[in-house]
Amino acid sequence: MPAMPDAPEPVVTPPRRPVRPGPLAAAALLFALAAAPSAAADPGPAPVPGAGTVPACAADGWPWGCVAECESGGNWQLNTGNGYYGGLQFRQSTWEAHGGLAYAPRADLAPRAAQTAVAEKVLAAQGWDAWPVCSRRYGLSGHGYGDPPTASAVTGEAAAPGVPDAGEAGPYPRAPWPFPDGRAPAPY
């Protein structure tokens, strides 16, 4: 019997290497990631005073508890080395000019009560422009502040127990909640 020719050997392809994107694909991916909204990078909307609830920080000494929460995360002894100190992030020159040295060499070394006492002097001299971002966040302007916003200021509902009603007079000029023209303060 004649011999059968051998069957052709199967073609074996080498395993494929992973495909690496080129520089343009990497750049496109970075651009897409930068343009996409990120839940981690966006803390959400800032509290809007008068929106029907009292900011949680208002229970911690209005308004300084809120300003400190915004400026330093509520850490009254904060010193990150950026030239600003304490819960309200005083510059050293501001601390000294407004009597802070009577309490401590730097704001981060002073107790909260001392920091707020100096802050009252800064507020009287400079107004809320001394804390531009955080004062806007809570609708603070001028050289004074009123009671924290409550649900009753907007909706007519009763305020939470232990929280003064927005209609009660405070020791300082009232901040409007919302503004007289009806718009809410813009978040920063």
Coordinates of N, CA, C and O in Angstrom, one line a residue, residues 3-185:
A3 N 2.2 4.7 0.8 CA 2.2 5.5 2.1 C 1.5 6.8 1.9 O 1.6 7.4 0.9
M4 N 0.7 7.1 2.9 CA 0.0 8.3 2.9 C 0.9 9.5 3.3 O 1.7 9.3 4.2
P5 N 0.7 10.5 2.6 CA 1.6 11.6 3.0 C 1.1 12.1 4.4 O -0.1 12.0 4.7
D6 N 2.1 12.5 5.1 CA 1.7 13.0 6.5 C 0.8 14.2 6.4 O 0.9 15.0 5.5
A7 N -0.1 14.2 7.4 CA -1.0 15.4 7.5 C -0.2 16.6 7.8 O 0.8 16.5 8.5
P8 N -0.6 17.7 7.2 CA 0.2 18.9 7.5 C 0.1 19.2 9.0 O -0.8 19.0 9.7
E9 N 1.2 19.7 9.4 CA 1.3 20.0 10.9 C 0.4 21.3 11.1 O 0.4 22.2 10.3
P10 N -0.2 21.2 12.3 CA -1.1 22.4 12.6 C -0.2 23.7 12.8 O 0.9 23.6 13.3
V11 N -0.8 24.8 12.4 CA 0.0 26.0 12.6 C -0.2 26.5 14.0 O -1.3 26.6 14.5
V12 N 0.9 26.7 14.7 CA 0.8 27.2 16.1 C 1.2 28.6 16.1 O 2.2 29.0 15.6
T13 N 0.2 29.4 16.6 CA 0.5 30.8 16.7 C 1.1 31.1 18.1 O 0.6 30.6 19.1
P14 N 2.1 32.0 18.2 CA 2.6 32.3 19.5 C 1.6 33.0 20.3 O 0.7 33.7 19.8
P15 N 1.6 33.0 21.6 CA 0.7 33.7 22.4 C 0.8 35.2 22.2 O 1.9 35.7 21.9
R16 N -0.3 35.9 22.3 CA -0.3 37.3 22.0 C 0.1 38.1 23.2 O -0.2 37.8 24.3
R17 N 0.9 39.1 22.9 CA 1.3 40.0 24.0 C 0.2 41.0 24.2 O -0.6 41.3 23.3
P18 N 0.1 41.4 25.4 CA -1.0 42.4 25.7 C -0.7 43.7 24.9 O 0.5 44.1 24.7
V19 N -1.7 44.3 24.4 CA -1.6 45.5 23.6 C -1.5 46.7 24.5 O -2.3 46.9 25.4
R20 N -0.5 47.4 24.3 CA -0.3 48.6 25.1 C -0.8 49.8 24.3 O -0.4 50.0 23.2
P21 N -1.6 50.7 25.0 CA -2.0 51.9 24.2 C -0.8 52.8 24.0 O 0.1 52.9 24.7
G22 N -0.9 53.5 22.9 CA 0.1 54.4 22.5 C 0.0 55.7 23.3 O -1.0 55.9 24.1
P23 N 0.8 56.7 23.1 CA 0.8 57.9 23.9 C -0.5 58.7 23.6 O -1.0 59.3 24.6
L24 N -1.0 58.6 22.5 CA -2.3 59.4 22.2 C -3.5 58.8 23.0 O -4.3 59.5 23.5
A25 N -3.5 57.4 23.0 CA -4.6 56.8 23.8 C -4.5 57.1 25.3 O -5.5 57.3 26.0
A26 N -3.2 57.1 25.8 CA -3.0 57.5 27.2 C -3.5 58.9 27.5 O -4.1 59.2 28.5
A27 N -3.1 59.8 26.6 CA -3.5 61.2 26.8 C -5.0 61.4 26.7 O -5.6 62.1 27.5
A28 N -5.7 60.6 25.8 CA -7.1 60.7 25.7 C -7.8 60.2 27.0 O -8.8 60.8 27.4
L29 N -7.2 59.1 27.5 CA -7.8 58.6 28.8 C -7.6 59.6 29.9 O -8.6 59.8 30.7
L30 N -6.5 60.2 30.0 CA -6.3 61.2 31.1 C -7.2 62.4 30.9 O -7.8 62.9 31.9
F31 N -7.4 62.8 29.7 CA -8.3 63.9 29.4 C -9.7 63.5 29.8 O -10.5 64.3 30.4
A32 N -10.2 62.3 29.5 CA -11.5 61.9 29.8 C -11.7 61.8 31.3 O -12.8 62.2 31.8
L33 N -10.7 61.3 32.0 CA -10.8 61.2 33.4 C -10.9 62.5 34.1 O -11.6 62.8 35.1
A34 N -10.1 63.5 33.6 CA -10.1 64.8 34.2 C -11.4 65.5 33.9 O -11.9 66.3 34.8
A35 N -12.0 65.3 32.8 CA -13.3 66.0 32.5 C -14.5 65.4 33.1 O -15.5 66.0 33.3
A36 N -14.4 64.1 33.5 CA -15.5 63.4 34.1 C -15.7 63.9 35.5 O -14.7 64.0 36.3
P37 N -16.9 64.1 36.0 CA -17.2 64.4 37.4 C -16.8 63.3 38.3 O -17.0 62.1 38.0
S38 N -16.2 63.6 39.4 CA -15.7 62.6 40.3 C -16.5 62.8 41.6 O -16.5 63.9 42.2
A39 N -17.0 61.8 42.2 CA -17.7 61.9 43.5 C -16.8 62.1 44.6 O -17.1 62.8 45.5
A40 N -15.5 61.6 44.5 CA -14.5 61.8 45.5 C -14.0 63.2 45.5 O -13.8 63.8 46.6
A41 N -13.9 63.9 44.4 CA -13.4 65.2 44.3 C -14.5 66.3 44.6 O -14.2 67.4 45.0
D42 N -15.7 65.9 44.4 CA -16.8 66.9 44.6 C -17.5 66.6 45.9 O -18.2 65.6 46.0
P43 N -17.3 67.5 46.9 CA -17.9 67.2 48.2 C -19.4 67.5 48.2 O -20.0 67.3 49.2
G44 N -19.9 67.9 47.1 CA -21.3 68.2 47.0 C -21.5 69.7 47.2 O -20.6 70.4 47.5
P45 N -22.8 70.1 47.2 CA -23.1 71.5 47.3 C -22.7 72.0 48.8 O -22.9 71.2 49.7
A46 N -22.3 73.2 48.9 CA -22.1 73.8 50.2 C -23.4 74.1 50.8 O -24.4 74.2 50.2
P47 N -23.4 74.1 52.2 CA -24.6 74.4 52.9 C -25.1 75.8 52.4 O -24.3 76.7 52.3
V48 N -26.4 75.9 52.2 CA -27.0 77.2 51.8 C -27.8 77.6 53.0 O -28.8 77.0 53.3
P49 N -27.4 78.7 53.7 CA -28.2 79.2 54.8 C -29.6 79.5 54.4 O -29.8 80.0 53.3
G50 N -30.5 79.2 55.2 CA -31.9 79.5 55.0 C -32.6 78.5 54.1 O -33.7 78.7 53.7
A51 N -31.9 77.4 53.7 CA -32.5 76.4 52.8 C -33.4 75.4 53.6 O -33.8 74.4 53.0
G52 N -33.7 75.7 54.8 CA -34.7 74.9 55.6 C -34.0 74.1 56.7 O -34.7 73.5 57.5
T53 N -32.7 74.1 56.8 CA -32.1 73.4 57.9 C -31.0 74.2 58.5 O -30.4 75.1 57.8
V54 N -30.7 74.0 59.7 CA -29.6 74.7 60.3 C -28.3 73.9 60.1 O -28.3 72.7 60.3
P55 N -27.2 74.6 59.6 CA -26.0 73.8 59.4 C -25.6 73.1 60.7 O -25.7 73.7 61.8
A56 N -25.1 71.9 60.7 CA -24.7 71.2 61.9 C -23.7 71.9 62.7 O -23.7 71.9 63.9
C57 N -22.8 72.6 62.0 CA -21.7 73.4 62.7 C -22.3 74.5 63.6 O -21.6 75.0 64.5
A58 N -23.5 75.0 63.3 CA -24.1 76.1 64.0 C -24.3 75.7 65.5 O -24.3 76.6 66.4
A59 N -24.5 74.4 65.8 CA -24.6 74.0 67.2 C -23.3 74.1 67.9 O -23.3 74.0 69.2
D60 N -22.2 74.3 67.2 CA -20.9 74.4 67.9 C -20.4 75.8 68.0 O -19.2 76.1 67.8
G61 N -21.3 76.7 68.3 CA -20.9 78.1 68.5 C -21.0 78.9 67.2 O -20.0 79.1 66.6
W62 N -22.2 79.4 66.8 CA -22.4 80.2 65.6 C -21.7 81.5 65.8 O -21.8 82.1 66.9
P63 N -21.1 82.0 64.8 CA -20.7 81.5 63.5 C -19.3 80.8 63.5 O -18.9 80.2 62.6
W64 N -18.5 81.0 64.6 CA -17.1 80.6 64.6 C -17.0 79.1 64.5 O -16.0 78.6 63.9
G65 N -17.9 78.3 65.0 CA -17.8 76.9 64.8 C -17.9 76.5 63.3 O -17.2 75.6 62.8
C66 N -18.8 77.2 62.6 CA -18.9 76.9 61.1 C -17.7 77.4 60.4 O -17.2 76.7 59.5
V67 N -17.2 78.6 60.7 CA -16.0 79.1 60.0 C -14.8 78.2 60.3 O -14.1 77.9 59.3
A68 N -14.7 77.7 61.5 CA -13.5 76.8 61.8 C -13.7 75.5 61.1 O -12.8 74.9 60.6
E69 N -15.0 75.0 61.0 CA -15.2 73.7 60.3 C -14.8 73.9 58.8 O -14.2 73.0 58.2
C70 N -15.1 75.0 58.2 CA -14.7 75.3 56.8 C -13.2 75.5 56.7 O -12.6 75.0 55.8
E71 N -12.6 76.3 57.6 CA -11.2 76.7 57.4 C -10.3 75.6 57.8 O -9.2 75.4 57.1
S72 N -10.6 74.8 58.8 CA -9.6 73.9 59.4 C -10.1 72.5 59.7 O -9.5 71.7 60.4
G73 N -11.4 72.3 59.2 CA -12.0 71.0 59.6 C -12.4 70.9 61.0 O -12.6 69.9 61.6
G74 N -12.4 72.1 61.7 CA -12.8 72.2 63.1 C -11.6 71.9 64.0 O -11.8 71.8 65.2
N75 N -10.4 71.8 63.5 CA -9.2 71.6 64.3 C -8.7 72.9 64.8 O -8.0 73.6 64.1
W76 N -8.9 73.3 66.1 CA -8.5 74.6 66.6 C -7.0 74.7 66.9 O -6.5 75.7 67.1
Q77 N -6.3 73.6 66.8 CA -4.9 73.5 67.0 C -4.1 73.3 65.7 O -2.9 72.9 65.7
L78 N -4.7 73.5 64.6 CA -4.1 73.2 63.3 C -2.9 74.1 63.0 O -3.0 75.3 63.1
N79 N -1.8 73.4 62.6 CA -0.6 74.1 62.1 C -0.1 73.2 61.0 O 0.6 72.2 61.2
T80 N -0.4 73.5 59.7 CA 0.0 72.7 58.6 C 1.4 73.1 58.0 O 1.9 72.5 57.1
G81 N 1.9 74.3 58.5 CA 3.1 74.8 58.0 C 2.9 75.7 56.8 O 3.8 76.1 56.1
N82 N 1.6 76.1 56.5 CA 1.3 77.0 55.4 C 1.3 78.5 55.7 O 1.0 79.3 54.9
G83 N 1.6 78.8 57.0 CA 1.6 80.2 57.4 C 0.3 80.7 58.0 O 0.2 81.8 58.4
Y84 N -0.6 79.8 58.1 CA -1.9 80.1 58.8 C -2.1 79.1 60.0 O -1.7 78.0 59.9
Y85 N -2.6 79.7 61.1 CA -2.6 78.9 62.3 C -4.0 78.9 63.0 O -4.8 79.8 62.9
G86 N -4.3 77.8 63.6 CA -5.5 77.6 64.5 C -6.7 77.3 63.7 O -6.7 77.1 62.5
G87 N -7.8 77.2 64.4 CA -9.1 76.8 63.8 C -9.6 77.8 62.8 O -10.3 77.4 61.9
L88 N -9.3 79.1 63.0 CA -9.8 80.1 62.1 C -8.7 80.6 61.1 O -8.9 81.5 60.3
Q89 N -7.5 79.9 61.1 CA -6.5 80.1 60.1 C -6.0 81.5 60.1 O -6.0 82.2 59.0
F90 N -5.5 82.0 61.2 CA -4.9 83.3 61.3 C -3.5 83.4 60.7 O -2.7 82.5 60.9
R91 N -3.2 84.5 60.0 CA -1.8 84.7 59.7 C -1.2 85.3 61.0 O -1.8 85.9 61.8
Q92 N 0.1 85.0 61.1 CA 0.8 85.5 62.3 C 0.7 87.0 62.5 O 0.4 87.5 63.6
S93 N 0.8 87.7 61.4 CA 0.7 89.2 61.6 C -0.7 89.6 62.0 O -0.8 90.6 62.8
T94 N -1.7 89.0 61.6 CA -3.1 89.3 62.0 C -3.3 88.9 63.5 O -3.9 89.7 64.2
W95 N -2.8 87.8 63.9 CA -2.9 87.3 65.3 C -2.2 88.4 66.2 O -2.8 88.8 67.2
E96 N -1.0 88.8 65.8 CA -0.3 89.8 66.6 C -1.0 91.2 66.6 O -1.1 91.8 67.7
A97 N -1.5 91.6 65.5 CA -2.1 93.0 65.3 C -3.4 93.1 66.1 O -3.8 94.2 66.5
H98 N -4.0 92.0 66.4 CA -5.3 92.0 67.0 C -5.3 91.5 68.4 O -6.3 91.1 69.0
G99 N -4.1 91.5 69.0 CA -4.0 91.1 70.4 C -3.8 89.7 70.8 O -3.9 89.3 71.9
G100 N -3.6 88.9 69.8 CA -3.4 87.4 70.1 C -2.3 87.0 71.0 O -2.3 86.0 71.7
L101 N -1.2 87.9 71.0 CA -0.1 87.5 71.8 C -0.4 87.6 73.3 O 0.3 87.0 74.1
A102 N -1.5 88.2 73.7 CA -1.9 88.2 75.1 C -2.4 86.8 75.5 O -2.4 86.5 76.7
Y103 N -2.7 86.0 74.5 CA -3.1 84.6 74.8 C -2.1 83.5 74.6 O -1.9 82.6 75.3
A104 N -1.4 83.6 73.4 CA -0.4 82.6 73.1 C 0.5 83.2 71.9 O 0.1 84.1 71.2
P105 N 1.7 82.6 71.7 CA 2.6 83.1 70.7 C 2.0 82.9 69.3 O 2.3 83.7 68.4
R106 N 1.2 81.9 69.1 CA 0.5 81.6 67.8 C -0.9 81.2 68.0 O -1.2 80.7 69.1
A107 N -1.8 81.4 67.1 CA -3.2 81.0 67.2 C -3.4 79.5 67.5 O -4.2 79.1 68.3
D108 N -2.6 78.6 66.9 CA -2.7 77.2 67.1 C -2.4 76.8 68.5 O -2.8 75.7 68.9
L109 N -1.7 77.6 69.2 CA -1.3 77.3 70.6 C -2.3 77.9 71.6 O -2.2 77.6 72.8
A110 N -3.3 78.6 71.1 CA -4.3 79.3 72.0 C -5.5 78.4 72.0 O -5.9 77.7 71.1
P111 N -6.3 78.5 73.2 CA -7.5 77.8 73.2 C -8.6 78.5 72.3 O -8.4 79.6 71.8
R112 N -9.6 77.7 72.1 CA -10.7 78.2 71.2 C -11.2 79.5 71.6 O -11.4 80.4 70.7
A113 N -11.5 79.7 72.9 CA -12.0 81.0 73.3 C -11.1 82.2 73.0 O -11.6 83.2 72.6
A114 N -9.8 82.0 73.1 CA -8.9 83.0 72.7 C -9.0 83.3 71.2 O -8.9 84.5 70.8
Q115 N -9.0 82.3 70.5 CA -9.1 82.4 69.0 C -10.4 83.2 68.6 O -10.3 84.1 67.7
T116 N -11.5 82.9 69.2 CA -12.7 83.6 68.9 C -12.7 85.0 69.4 O -13.2 85.9 68.7
A117 N -12.0 85.3 70.5 CA -11.9 86.6 71.0 C -11.1 87.5 70.0 O -11.5 88.6 69.7
V118 N -10.0 87.0 69.5 CA -9.2 87.7 68.5 C -10.0 87.8 67.2 O -10.0 88.8 66.5
A119 N -10.8 86.8 66.8 CA -11.6 86.8 65.6 C -12.6 87.9 65.7 O -12.9 88.5 64.6
E120 N -13.2 88.1 66.8 CA -14.2 89.2 67.0 C -13.5 90.6 66.7 O -14.1 91.4 66.0
K121 N -12.3 90.7 67.1 CA -11.6 92.0 66.8 C -11.2 92.1 65.3 O -11.4 93.2 64.7
V122 N -10.8 91.0 64.7 CA -10.6 91.0 63.3 C -11.9 91.3 62.5 O -11.9 92.1 61.6
L123 N -13.0 90.7 62.9 CA -14.3 90.9 62.3 C -14.6 92.4 62.3 O -15.1 93.0 61.4
A124 N -14.4 93.0 63.5 CA -14.8 94.4 63.7 C -13.9 95.3 62.8 O -14.4 96.3 62.2
A125 N -12.6 94.9 62.6 CA -11.7 95.7 61.8 C -11.8 95.4 60.3 O -11.8 96.4 59.5
Q126 N -11.9 94.2 59.9 CA -11.9 93.8 58.5 C -13.2 93.3 57.9 O -13.3 93.2 56.7
G127 N -14.1 92.9 58.8 CA -15.3 92.3 58.3 C -15.1 90.9 57.9 O -14.0 90.3 58.1
W128 N -16.1 90.3 57.2 CA -16.0 88.9 56.8 C -15.1 88.6 55.7 O -14.8 87.5 55.3
D129 N -14.5 89.7 55.1 CA -13.5 89.6 54.0 C -12.3 88.9 54.5 O -11.5 88.4 53.8
A130 N -12.1 88.9 55.9 CA -10.9 88.2 56.4 C -11.0 86.7 56.2 O -10.0 86.0 56.2
W131 N -12.2 86.2 56.0 CA -12.5 84.7 55.7 C -13.4 84.7 54.5 O -14.5 84.3 54.6
P132 N -12.9 85.0 53.3 CA -13.7 85.2 52.1 C -14.5 84.0 51.7 O -15.7 84.1 51.4
V133 N -13.8 82.9 51.6 CA -14.5 81.7 51.1 C -15.5 81.1 52.1 O -16.7 80.9 51.8
C134 N -15.1 81.0 53.3 CA -16.0 80.4 54.3 C -17.1 81.3 54.7 O -18.2 80.9 55.1
S135 N -16.9 82.6 54.7 CA -18.0 83.5 55.1 C -19.1 83.5 54.0 O -20.3 83.5 54.3
R136 N -18.6 83.4 52.7 CA -19.6 83.3 51.6 C -20.4 82.0 51.8 O -21.6 81.9 51.5
R137 N -19.7 80.9 52.2 CA -20.4 79.6 52.3 C -21.6 79.7 53.3 O -22.6 79.0 53.0
Y138 N -21.5 80.5 54.3 CA -22.6 80.6 55.3 C -23.3 81.9 55.2 O -24.1 82.3 56.0
G139 N -23.1 82.7 54.1 CA -23.9 83.9 53.8 C -23.5 85.0 54.8 O -24.4 85.9 55.0
L140 N -22.3 85.1 55.3 CA -21.9 86.1 56.2 C -21.3 87.2 55.5 O -20.4 87.0 54.6
S141 N -21.7 88.5 55.8 CA -21.1 89.6 55.1 C -21.1 90.8 56.1 O -21.8 90.8 57.1
G142 N -20.4 91.8 55.7 CA -20.3 93.0 56.6 C -19.4 92.8 57.8 O -18.4 92.1 57.7
H143 N -19.8 93.4 58.9 CA -18.9 93.3 60.1 C -19.7 92.7 61.3 O -19.3 92.8 62.4
G144 N -20.8 92.0 61.0 CA -21.5 91.4 62.1 C -22.2 90.1 61.6 O -21.9 89.6 60.5
Y145 N -23.0 89.5 62.5 CA -23.7 88.3 62.2 C -24.9 88.2 63.0 O -25.0 88.8 64.1
G146 N -25.9 87.5 62.5 CA -27.1 87.3 63.2 C -27.2 85.9 63.7 O -26.2 85.1 63.8
D147 N -28.4 85.4 64.0 CA -28.6 84.1 64.4 C -28.4 83.1 63.2 O -28.5 83.5 62.1
P148 N -28.0 81.9 63.5 CA -27.9 80.9 62.4 C -29.2 80.7 61.7 O -30.3 80.9 62.3
P149 N -29.2 80.4 60.4 CA -30.4 80.2 59.7 C -31.2 79.0 60.3 O -30.5 78.0 60.8
T150 N -32.5 79.0 60.2 CA -33.3 77.9 60.7 C -34.4 77.6 59.7 O -34.6 78.4 58.8
A151 N -35.0 76.5 59.8 CA -36.1 76.1 58.9 C -37.2 77.2 59.0 O -37.8 77.5 58.0
S152 N -37.4 77.8 60.2 CA -38.5 78.8 60.3 C -38.3 80.0 59.5 O -39.2 80.7 59.1
A153 N -37.0 80.3 59.2 CA -36.7 81.5 58.4 C -37.2 81.4 57.0 O -37.5 82.4 56.4
V154 N -37.3 80.2 56.5 CA -37.7 80.0 55.1 C -39.1 79.5 55.0 O -39.9 79.9 54.2
T155 N -39.4 78.4 55.8 CA -40.6 77.7 55.6 C -41.7 78.0 56.6 O -42.8 77.6 56.4
G156 N -41.4 78.8 57.7 CA -42.4 79.1 58.7 C -42.5 78.0 59.7 O -43.3 78.1 60.6
E157 N -41.7 76.9 59.6 CA -41.8 75.8 60.5 C -41.1 76.2 61.8 O -40.3 77.1 61.9
A158 N -41.5 75.5 62.9 CA -40.8 75.8 64.2 C -39.4 75.3 64.1 O -39.0 74.4 63.4
A159 N -38.5 76.1 64.8 CA -37.1 75.8 64.8 C -36.9 74.5 65.7 O -37.7 74.2 66.5
A160 N -35.8 73.9 65.5 CA -35.4 72.7 66.3 C -35.3 73.1 67.8 O -34.9 74.3 68.1
P161 N -35.6 72.2 68.7 CA -35.5 72.6 70.1 C -34.0 73.0 70.5 O -33.1 72.4 70.0
G162 N -33.9 74.1 71.2 CA -32.6 74.5 71.7 C -31.9 75.4 70.6 O -30.8 75.9 70.9
V163 N -32.5 75.6 69.5 CA -31.9 76.5 68.5 C -32.8 77.7 68.4 O -34.0 77.7 68.3
P164 N -32.1 78.9 68.6 CA -32.9 80.1 68.6 C -33.7 80.3 67.3 O -33.2 80.0 66.2
D165 N -34.8 80.8 67.3 CA -35.6 81.1 66.2 C -35.0 82.3 65.4 O -34.4 83.2 66.0
A166 N -35.0 82.3 64.1 CA -34.4 83.3 63.3 C -35.0 84.7 63.6 O -34.3 85.7 63.3
G167 N -36.2 84.8 64.1 CA -36.8 86.0 64.4 C -36.2 86.7 65.7 O -36.4 87.8 66.0
E168 N -35.5 85.9 66.6 CA -35.0 86.5 67.8 C -33.8 87.3 67.5 O -33.0 87.0 66.6
A169 N -33.7 88.4 68.2 CA -32.6 89.3 67.9 C -31.3 88.8 68.6 O -31.4 88.3 69.7
G170 N -30.3 88.9 67.8 CA -29.0 88.4 68.4 C -28.2 89.7 68.8 O -28.6 90.8 68.6
P171 N -27.0 89.5 69.3 CA -26.2 90.6 69.8 C -25.6 91.4 68.7 O -25.0 92.5 68.9
Y172 N -25.6 90.9 67.4 CA -25.0 91.6 66.3 C -26.0 91.8 65.2 O -27.0 91.2 65.2
P173 N -25.7 92.7 64.3 CA -26.6 93.0 63.2 C -26.9 91.6 62.5 O -26.0 90.8 62.3
R174 N -28.2 91.5 62.1 CA -28.6 90.2 61.5 C -28.1 90.1 60.0 O -28.2 91.1 59.3
A175 N -27.7 88.9 59.6 CA -27.5 88.7 58.2 C -28.8 88.2 57.6 O -29.5 87.4 58.2
P176 N -29.1 88.7 56.4 CA -30.4 88.3 55.8 C -30.4 86.8 55.4 O -29.4 86.4 54.8
W177 N -31.5 86.1 55.7 CA -31.6 84.7 55.3 C -33.0 84.5 54.6 O -33.9 84.4 55.3
P178 N -33.1 84.4 53.4 CA -32.2 84.7 52.3 C -32.0 86.2 52.1 O -32.5 86.9 52.9
F179 N -31.3 86.6 51.1 CA -31.1 88.0 50.8 C -32.4 88.7 50.6 O -33.4 88.0 50.2
P180 N -32.5 90.0 50.8 CA -33.7 90.7 50.7 C -34.4 90.5 49.3 O -35.6 90.6 49.2
D181 N -33.6 90.3 48.3 CA -34.2 90.1 46.9 C -34.7 88.7 46.7 O -35.2 88.4 45.7
G182 N -34.6 87.8 47.8 CA -35.2 86.5 47.7 C -34.2 85.4 47.3 O -34.5 84.2 47.4
R183 N -33.1 85.8 46.8 CA -32.1 84.8 46.4 C -31.3 84.2 47.6 O -31.1 84.9 48.5
A184 N -30.9 83.0 47.5 CA -30.1 82.4 48.5 C -28.6 82.8 48.3 O -28.2 83.1 47.1
P185 N -27.8 82.9 49.3 CA -26.4 83.1 49.1 C -25.8 82.1 48.2 O -26.1 80.9 48.3

